[in-house]
mmCIF file of C-alpha atoms in Angstrom:
data_model
loop_
_atom_site.group_PDB
_atom_site.id
_atom_site.type_symbol
_atom_site.label_atom_id
_atom_site.label_comp_id
_atom_site.label_asym_id
_atom_site.label_seq_id
_atom_site.Cartn_x
_atom_site.Cartn_y
_atom_site.Cartn_z
ATOM 1 C CA UNK A 1 29.267 -0.151 2.424
ATOM 2 C CA UNK A 2 29.575 -0.302 -1.348
ATOM 3 C CA UNK A 3 27.143 -2.543 -3.304
ATOM 4 C CA UNK A 4 28.428 -5.573 -5.163
ATOM 5 C CA UNK A 5 29.056 -5.040 -8.880
ATOM 6 C CA UNK A 6 26.081 -5.319 -11.213
ATOM 7 C CA UNK A 7 25.052 -4.473 -14.760
ATOM 8 C CA UNK A 8 22.742 -1.467 -15.135
ATOM 9 C CA UNK A 9 19.895 -1.115 -17.658
ATOM 10 C CA UNK A 10 17.617 1.933 -18.008
ATOM 11 C CA UNK A 11 14.827 1.099 -20.496
ATOM 12 C CA UNK A 12 12.483 3.797 -21.801
ATOM 13 C CA UNK A 13 9.382 1.623 -22.336
ATOM 14 C CA UNK A 14 7.621 -1.192 -20.475
ATOM 15 C CA UNK A 15 8.312 -3.570 -23.382
ATOM 16 C CA UNK A 16 12.033 -2.838 -23.151
ATOM 17 C CA UNK A 17 11.921 -3.345 -19.387
ATOM 18 C CA UNK A 18 10.272 -6.774 -19.502
ATOM 19 C CA UNK A 19 12.625 -7.855 -22.284
ATOM 20 C CA UNK A 20 15.615 -6.764 -20.204
ATOM 21 C CA UNK A 21 14.235 -8.566 -17.164
ATOM 22 C CA UNK A 22 13.672 -11.766 -19.152
ATOM 23 C CA UNK A 23 17.208 -11.592 -20.532
ATOM 24 C CA UNK A 24 18.780 -10.927 -17.135
ATOM 25 C CA UNK A 25 17.186 -13.914 -15.403
ATOM 26 C CA UNK A 26 16.105 -14.482 -11.808
ATOM 27 C CA UNK A 27 19.079 -12.689 -10.265
ATOM 28 C CA UNK A 28 17.985 -9.307 -11.649
ATOM 29 C CA UNK A 29 16.324 -6.601 -9.537
ATOM 30 C CA UNK A 30 13.898 -3.896 -10.608
ATOM 31 C CA UNK A 31 14.573 -0.373 -9.313
ATOM 32 C CA UNK A 32 11.624 1.970 -8.790
ATOM 33 C CA UNK A 33 12.083 4.822 -6.283
ATOM 34 C CA UNK A 34 14.902 2.961 -4.576
ATOM 35 C CA UNK A 35 13.877 3.795 -1.015
ATOM 36 C CA UNK A 36 13.807 0.116 -0.008
ATOM 37 C CA UNK A 37 16.211 -1.455 -2.503
ATOM 38 C CA UNK A 38 19.194 0.903 -2.297
ATOM 39 C CA UNK A 39 19.829 0.408 1.458
ATOM 40 C CA UNK A 40 19.643 -3.349 0.932
ATOM 41 C CA UNK A 41 22.178 -3.114 -1.894
ATOM 42 C CA UNK A 42 24.522 -0.962 0.180
ATOM 43 C CA UNK A 43 24.464 -3.524 3.012
ATOM 44 C CA UNK A 44 24.952 -6.324 0.469
ATOM 45 C CA UNK A 45 21.829 -8.095 1.661
ATOM 46 C CA UNK A 46 21.043 -8.362 -2.044
ATOM 47 C CA UNK A 47 23.544 -8.770 -4.865
ATOM 48 C CA UNK A 48 21.703 -8.712 -8.206
ATOM 49 C CA UNK A 49 23.564 -9.407 -11.417
ATOM 50 C CA UNK A 50 21.522 -6.746 -13.218
ATOM 51 C CA UNK A 51 19.638 -3.671 -12.004
ATOM 52 C CA UNK A 52 16.764 -2.553 -14.230
ATOM 53 C CA UNK A 53 15.888 1.089 -13.553
ATOM 54 C CA UNK A 54 12.288 2.052 -14.407
ATOM 55 C CA UNK A 55 12.902 5.767 -13.847
ATOM 56 C CA UNK A 56 12.908 6.703 -17.554
ATOM 57 C CA UNK A 57 9.574 5.033 -18.381
ATOM 58 C CA UNK A 58 7.193 7.991 -18.497
ATOM 59 C CA UNK A 59 4.126 5.805 -19.174
ATOM 60 C CA UNK A 60 4.442 4.416 -15.630
ATOM 61 C CA UNK A 61 3.897 7.815 -14.012
ATOM 62 C CA UNK A 62 0.684 9.651 -13.242
ATOM 63 C CA UNK A 63 -2.977 9.041 -12.486
ATOM 64 C CA UNK A 64 -5.737 8.735 -15.058
ATOM 65 C CA UNK A 65 -9.512 8.329 -15.071
ATOM 66 C CA UNK A 66 -10.681 5.016 -16.522
ATOM 67 C CA UNK A 67 -14.454 5.038 -16.157
ATOM 68 C CA UNK A 68 -15.391 3.271 -12.938
ATOM 69 C CA UNK A 69 -11.787 3.239 -11.708
ATOM 70 C CA UNK A 70 -8.716 5.406 -11.483
ATOM 71 C CA UNK A 71 -5.396 4.011 -12.647
ATOM 72 C CA UNK A 72 -2.167 4.899 -10.840
ATOM 73 C CA UNK A 73 1.105 4.257 -12.621
ATOM 74 C CA UNK A 74 3.541 2.179 -10.603
ATOM 75 C CA UNK A 75 6.228 4.893 -10.771
ATOM 76 C CA UNK A 76 3.930 7.618 -9.428
ATOM 77 C CA UNK A 77 5.534 9.057 -6.310
ATOM 78 C CA UNK A 78 3.889 9.156 -2.891
ATOM 79 C CA UNK A 79 4.025 12.954 -3.156
ATOM 80 C CA UNK A 80 1.992 12.907 -6.365
ATOM 81 C CA UNK A 81 -0.538 10.448 -4.903
ATOM 82 C CA UNK A 82 -0.929 12.813 -1.933
ATOM 83 C CA UNK A 83 -1.806 15.742 -4.147
ATOM 84 C CA UNK A 84 -3.580 14.261 -7.168
ATOM 85 C CA UNK A 85 -7.147 15.530 -7.596
ATOM 86 C CA UNK A 86 -8.463 12.228 -8.992
ATOM 87 C CA UNK A 87 -7.111 10.388 -5.948
ATOM 88 C CA UNK A 88 -8.593 12.983 -3.589
ATOM 89 C CA UNK A 89 -12.011 12.722 -5.243
ATOM 90 C CA UNK A 90 -12.275 8.977 -5.876
ATOM 91 C CA UNK A 91 -9.816 7.265 -3.488
ATOM 92 C CA UNK A 92 -9.355 9.615 -0.537
ATOM 93 C CA UNK A 93 -8.067 6.770 1.635
ATOM 94 C CA UNK A 94 -4.915 6.504 -0.502
ATOM 95 C CA UNK A 95 -4.203 10.213 -0.143
ATOM 96 C CA UNK A 96 -4.673 9.993 3.623
ATOM 97 C CA UNK A 97 -2.268 7.051 3.860
ATOM 98 C CA UNK A 98 0.327 8.637 1.566
ATOM 99 C CA UNK A 99 0.405 11.624 3.922
ATOM 100 C CA UNK A 100 1.880 9.360 6.616
ATOM 101 C CA UNK A 101 4.639 7.715 4.575
ATOM 102 C CA UNK A 102 8.108 8.401 6.022
ATOM 103 C CA UNK A 103 9.138 12.024 5.416
ATOM 104 C CA UNK A 104 8.988 14.573 2.561
ATOM 105 C CA UNK A 105 12.273 13.398 1.047
ATOM 106 C CA UNK A 106 11.101 9.793 0.839
ATOM 107 C CA UNK A 107 7.654 10.808 -0.423
ATOM 108 C CA UNK A 108 9.284 12.713 -3.298
ATOM 109 C CA UNK A 109 11.421 9.722 -4.328
ATOM 110 C CA UNK A 110 9.493 6.648 -3.231
ATOM 111 C CA UNK A 111 6.856 5.242 -5.567
ATOM 112 C CA UNK A 112 3.390 3.822 -5.054
ATOM 113 C CA UNK A 113 4.133 0.725 -7.112
ATOM 114 C CA UNK A 114 7.487 0.198 -5.446
ATOM 115 C CA UNK A 115 5.859 0.160 -2.013
ATOM 116 C CA UNK A 116 3.155 -2.245 -3.179
ATOM 117 C CA UNK A 117 5.656 -4.608 -4.816
ATOM 118 C CA UNK A 118 8.008 -4.520 -1.807
ATOM 119 C CA UNK A 119 5.114 -5.790 0.358
ATOM 120 C CA UNK A 120 6.512 -4.859 3.748
ATOM 121 C CA UNK A 121 3.721 -5.744 6.218
ATOM 122 C CA UNK A 122 4.426 -2.444 8.017
ATOM 123 C CA UNK A 123 4.133 -0.449 4.778
ATOM 124 C CA UNK A 124 1.353 2.119 4.791
ATOM 125 C CA UNK A 125 -0.141 1.716 1.309
ATOM 126 C CA UNK A 126 -0.882 -2.011 1.296
ATOM 127 C CA UNK A 127 -3.892 -1.968 3.642
ATOM 128 C CA UNK A 128 -5.545 0.986 1.863
ATOM 129 C CA UNK A 129 -5.109 -0.791 -1.480
ATOM 130 C CA UNK A 130 -6.734 -3.882 0.029
ATOM 131 C CA UNK A 131 -9.585 -1.893 1.579
ATOM 132 C CA UNK A 132 -10.330 -0.251 -1.774
ATOM 133 C CA UNK A 133 -10.311 -3.579 -3.673
ATOM 134 C CA UNK A 134 -7.470 -2.400 -5.890
ATOM 135 C CA UNK A 135 -6.156 -4.558 -8.715
ATOM 136 C CA UNK A 136 -2.506 -4.885 -9.710
ATOM 137 C CA UNK A 137 -1.675 -4.899 -13.409
ATOM 138 C CA UNK A 138 1.435 -6.959 -14.099
ATOM 139 C CA UNK A 139 3.455 -7.057 -17.323
ATOM 140 C CA UNK A 140 5.840 -9.693 -18.666
ATOM 141 C CA UNK A 141 7.216 -10.743 -22.040
ATOM 142 C CA UNK A 142 4.083 -12.881 -22.528
ATOM 143 C CA UNK A 143 1.596 -10.044 -21.936
ATOM 144 C CA UNK A 144 -0.322 -8.552 -19.029
ATOM 145 C CA UNK A 145 -2.443 -9.969 -16.235
ATOM 146 C CA UNK A 146 -4.451 -8.463 -13.388
ATOM 147 C CA UNK A 147 -4.370 -9.672 -9.780
ATOM 148 C CA UNK A 148 -6.712 -8.389 -7.039
ATOM 149 C CA UNK A 149 -5.052 -7.016 -3.915
ATOM 150 C CA UNK A 150 -6.521 -9.837 -1.807
ATOM 151 C CA UNK A 151 -4.476 -12.320 -3.869
ATOM 152 C CA UNK A 152 -1.446 -10.159 -4.643
ATOM 153 C CA UNK A 153 -0.045 -9.997 -1.100
ATOM 154 C CA UNK A 154 1.003 -13.514 -0.122
ATOM 155 C CA UNK A 155 3.455 -13.346 2.814
ATOM 156 C CA UNK A 156 6.222 -11.230 4.349
ATOM 157 C CA UNK A 157 7.782 -9.310 1.431
ATOM 158 C CA UNK A 158 6.157 -11.806 -0.940
ATOM 159 C CA UNK A 159 3.676 -11.067 -3.715
ATOM 160 C CA UNK A 160 2.097 -12.742 -6.718
ATOM 161 C CA UNK A 161 4.829 -11.296 -8.958
ATOM 162 C CA UNK A 162 6.637 -14.091 -10.794
ATOM 163 C CA UNK A 163 10.201 -13.971 -12.174
ATOM 164 C CA UNK A 164 10.205 -11.849 -15.317
ATOM 165 C CA UNK A 165 7.174 -9.775 -14.236
ATOM 166 C CA UNK A 166 6.882 -6.067 -13.416
ATOM 167 C CA UNK A 167 4.059 -4.260 -11.631
ATOM 168 C CA UNK A 168 3.061 -1.492 -14.050
ATOM 169 C CA UNK A 169 -0.128 0.059 -12.663
ATOM 170 C CA UNK A 170 -2.729 -0.174 -9.933
ATOM 171 C CA UNK A 171 -6.449 0.040 -10.748
ATOM 172 C CA UNK A 172 -8.548 1.452 -7.903
ATOM 173 C CA UNK A 173 -12.368 1.283 -8.101
ATOM 174 C CA UNK A 174 -13.867 4.704 -7.540
ATOM 175 C CA UNK A 175 -15.085 5.360 -4.009
ATOM 176 C CA UNK A 176 -16.490 8.768 -4.831
ATOM 177 C CA UNK A 177 -18.110 10.490 -1.864
ATOM 178 C CA UNK A 178 -16.692 8.014 0.651
ATOM 179 C CA UNK A 179 -15.135 9.442 3.810
ATOM 180 C CA UNK A 180 -11.761 8.071 4.845
ATOM 181 C CA UNK A 181 -8.994 8.121 7.407
ATOM 182 C CA UNK A 182 -5.690 6.310 7.993
ATOM 183 C CA UNK A 183 -4.675 5.982 11.640
ATOM 184 C CA UNK A 184 -1.205 4.698 12.501
ATOM 185 C CA UNK A 185 0.919 4.178 15.595
ATOM 186 C CA UNK A 186 4.683 4.238 15.246
ATOM 187 C CA UNK A 187 7.829 5.044 17.150
ATOM 188 C CA UNK A 188 8.775 8.711 16.912
ATOM 189 C CA UNK A 189 12.165 7.838 15.425
ATOM 190 C CA UNK A 190 10.658 5.656 12.699
ATOM 191 C CA UNK A 191 7.715 5.977 10.315
ATOM 192 C CA UNK A 192 7.082 2.218 10.048
ATOM 193 C CA UNK A 193 3.713 1.307 11.530
ATOM 194 C CA UNK A 194 3.548 -0.910 14.600
ATOM 195 C CA UNK A 195 -0.135 -1.098 13.702
ATOM 196 C CA UNK A 196 -2.252 1.065 11.410
ATOM 197 C CA UNK A 197 -5.861 1.092 10.264
ATOM 198 C CA UNK A 198 -7.242 2.137 6.887
ATOM 199 C CA UNK A 199 -10.929 3.015 7.129
ATOM 200 C CA UNK A 200 -13.297 4.338 4.491
ATOM 201 C CA UNK A 201 -17.073 4.591 4.829
ATOM 202 C CA UNK A 202 -20.095 5.683 2.834
ATOM 203 C CA UNK A 203 -22.957 7.170 4.791
ATOM 204 C CA UNK A 204 -26.623 7.625 3.973
ATOM 205 C CA UNK A 205 -27.806 10.336 6.309
ATOM 206 C CA UNK A 206 -26.830 9.206 9.792
ATOM 207 C CA UNK A 207 -26.527 5.550 8.765
ATOM 208 C CA UNK A 208 -23.331 3.764 7.711
ATOM 209 C CA UNK A 209 -24.259 2.296 4.328
ATOM 210 C CA UNK A 210 -20.884 0.695 3.447
ATOM 211 C CA UNK A 211 -17.575 0.287 5.226
ATOM 212 C CA UNK A 212 -14.109 -0.924 4.311
ATOM 213 C CA UNK A 213 -11.521 -1.437 7.054
ATOM 214 C CA UNK A 214 -8.057 -2.953 6.594
ATOM 215 C CA UNK A 215 -5.179 -3.420 9.013
ATOM 216 C CA UNK A 216 -1.450 -2.794 8.625
ATOM 217 C CA UNK A 217 1.117 -5.051 10.350
ATOM 218 C CA UNK A 218 -1.433 -7.364 11.970
ATOM 219 C CA UNK A 219 -0.301 -10.348 9.867
ATOM 220 C CA UNK A 220 2.308 -11.131 7.239
ATOM 221 C CA UNK A 221 0.030 -9.386 4.725
ATOM 222 C CA UNK A 222 -2.564 -6.602 5.052
ATOM 223 C CA UNK A 223 -5.909 -7.983 6.255
ATOM 224 C CA UNK A 224 -9.511 -6.838 5.990
ATOM 225 C CA UNK A 225 -11.307 -6.411 9.318
ATOM 226 C CA UNK A 226 -14.498 -7.961 7.998
ATOM 227 C CA UNK A 227 -16.078 -8.355 11.454
ATOM 228 C CA UNK A 228 -15.673 -4.622 12.003
ATOM 229 C CA UNK A 229 -17.192 -3.857 8.605
ATOM 230 C CA UNK A 230 -20.187 -6.086 9.291
ATOM 231 C CA UNK A 231 -20.746 -4.494 12.691
ATOM 232 C CA UNK A 232 -20.760 -0.998 11.165
ATOM 233 C CA UNK A 233 -22.983 -1.444 8.116
ATOM 234 C CA UNK A 234 -26.604 -0.539 8.654
ATOM 235 C CA UNK A 235 -25.930 1.072 12.016
ATOM 236 C CA UNK A 236 -26.106 4.695 13.101
ATOM 237 C CA UNK A 237 -22.834 6.597 12.999
ATOM 238 C CA UNK A 238 -22.631 6.851 16.790
ATOM 239 C CA UNK A 239 -19.837 6.477 19.302
ATOM 240 C CA UNK A 240 -21.489 3.340 20.692
ATOM 241 C CA UNK A 241 -21.630 1.748 17.240
ATOM 242 C CA UNK A 242 -17.980 2.527 16.570
ATOM 243 C CA UNK A 243 -16.852 1.265 19.964
ATOM 244 C CA UNK A 244 -18.735 -2.020 19.573
ATOM 245 C CA UNK A 245 -17.449 -2.547 16.035
ATOM 246 C CA UNK A 246 -13.832 -1.721 16.922
ATOM 247 C CA UNK A 247 -13.860 -4.446 19.575
ATOM 248 C CA UNK A 248 -13.794 -6.977 16.702
ATOM 249 C CA UNK A 249 -10.684 -5.506 15.052
ATOM 250 C CA UNK A 250 -8.213 -8.205 16.113
ATOM 251 C CA UNK A 251 -10.425 -11.129 15.098
ATOM 252 C CA UNK A 252 -8.777 -13.356 12.513
ATOM 253 C CA UNK A 253 -5.409 -11.597 12.733
ATOM 254 C CA UNK A 254 -1.992 -13.107 13.434
ATOM 255 C CA UNK A 255 0.377 -10.329 14.524
ATOM 256 C CA UNK A 256 3.984 -11.093 15.380
ATOM 257 C CA UNK A 257 5.970 -10.076 18.448
ATOM 258 C CA UNK A 258 9.116 -8.002 17.968
ATOM 259 C CA UNK A 259 11.191 -5.379 19.738
ATOM 260 C CA UNK A 260 8.414 -2.811 19.340
ATOM 261 C CA UNK A 261 5.380 -4.719 20.605
ATOM 262 C CA UNK A 262 4.158 -8.156 21.636
ATOM 263 C CA UNK A 263 1.118 -9.903 20.188
ATOM 264 C CA UNK A 264 -1.334 -8.811 22.900
ATOM 265 C CA UNK A 265 -0.241 -5.188 22.636
ATOM 266 C CA UNK A 266 -0.782 -5.180 18.868
ATOM 267 C CA UNK A 267 -4.214 -6.775 19.261
ATOM 268 C CA UNK A 268 -5.303 -4.122 21.742
ATOM 269 C CA UNK A 269 -3.741 -1.377 19.648
ATOM 270 C CA UNK A 270 -5.709 -2.555 16.610
ATOM 271 C CA UNK A 271 -8.963 -2.076 18.513
ATOM 272 C CA UNK A 272 -8.028 1.396 19.726
ATOM 273 C CA UNK A 273 -6.785 2.576 16.320
ATOM 274 C CA UNK A 274 -9.811 1.132 14.543
ATOM 275 C CA UNK A 275 -12.105 3.158 16.750
ATOM 276 C CA UNK A 276 -10.070 6.292 16.077
ATOM 277 C CA UNK A 277 -9.870 5.671 12.320
ATOM 278 C CA UNK A 278 -13.596 5.054 11.884
ATOM 279 C CA UNK A 279 -14.472 8.078 14.028
ATOM 280 C CA UNK A 280 -12.113 10.298 12.052
ATOM 281 C CA UNK A 281 -13.410 8.962 8.735
ATOM 282 C CA UNK A 282 -17.005 9.701 9.700
ATOM 283 C CA UNK A 283 -16.016 13.209 10.767
ATOM 284 C CA UNK A 284 -14.173 13.913 7.510
ATOM 285 C CA UNK A 285 -15.645 16.575 5.256
#
């Protein structure tokens, strides 16, 4: 199908973008990598009056060191997140998750910020951002504000972004030296996760000193598996410890049933994948 007619704006700075968005009103859409929006436009499930393309805003691309955090521009592609040395050193969990996103074509076009802002509960970068206590930096015509990941994701495809606001960067506290793994289960024909687990741990000798575990597609938003984290911390990095901790993975979750899996299947899958993710994280070099 052909999209409905719309006006097209391609600003070159963030200030120009937020001004264009304010002028266009609530019926405008922001275009990042386009991997989610363009199919929706073609099927006419969305019919914006104005499309604001962020592709020419160079300040929204790349990763930089900012003291105790790294900052990832919203227009940084999944491919660049996969291969960035700062991400590999200080936020390995994001690199692991980006490796699993769709296929090479999508990873070269899709953007980190676009995925975060789209907030698909089956998306693979939301849970890692939550596990790493990332913060979303949002710009509007009235200035900038920062929202923690735990408050940013609010419901299915719903975030803390208000009309007239644009996600411009994501601040990720450094988890230097932490081991990480992202374990997902999906249909072969699709890359969307039925369930996935983002796990990152810091060890002190043979003891698990800190742990962060978050779940993909086990609720309308990514959720932290706090019971798993509590069961891991202070314990030896053994198979028995991991097995006992993973048994808590589904606690506090509210998965939905669909054509891929029912609620009970997702709950059991969360336990299995959590065990695999934690084991793989601990084994990571």
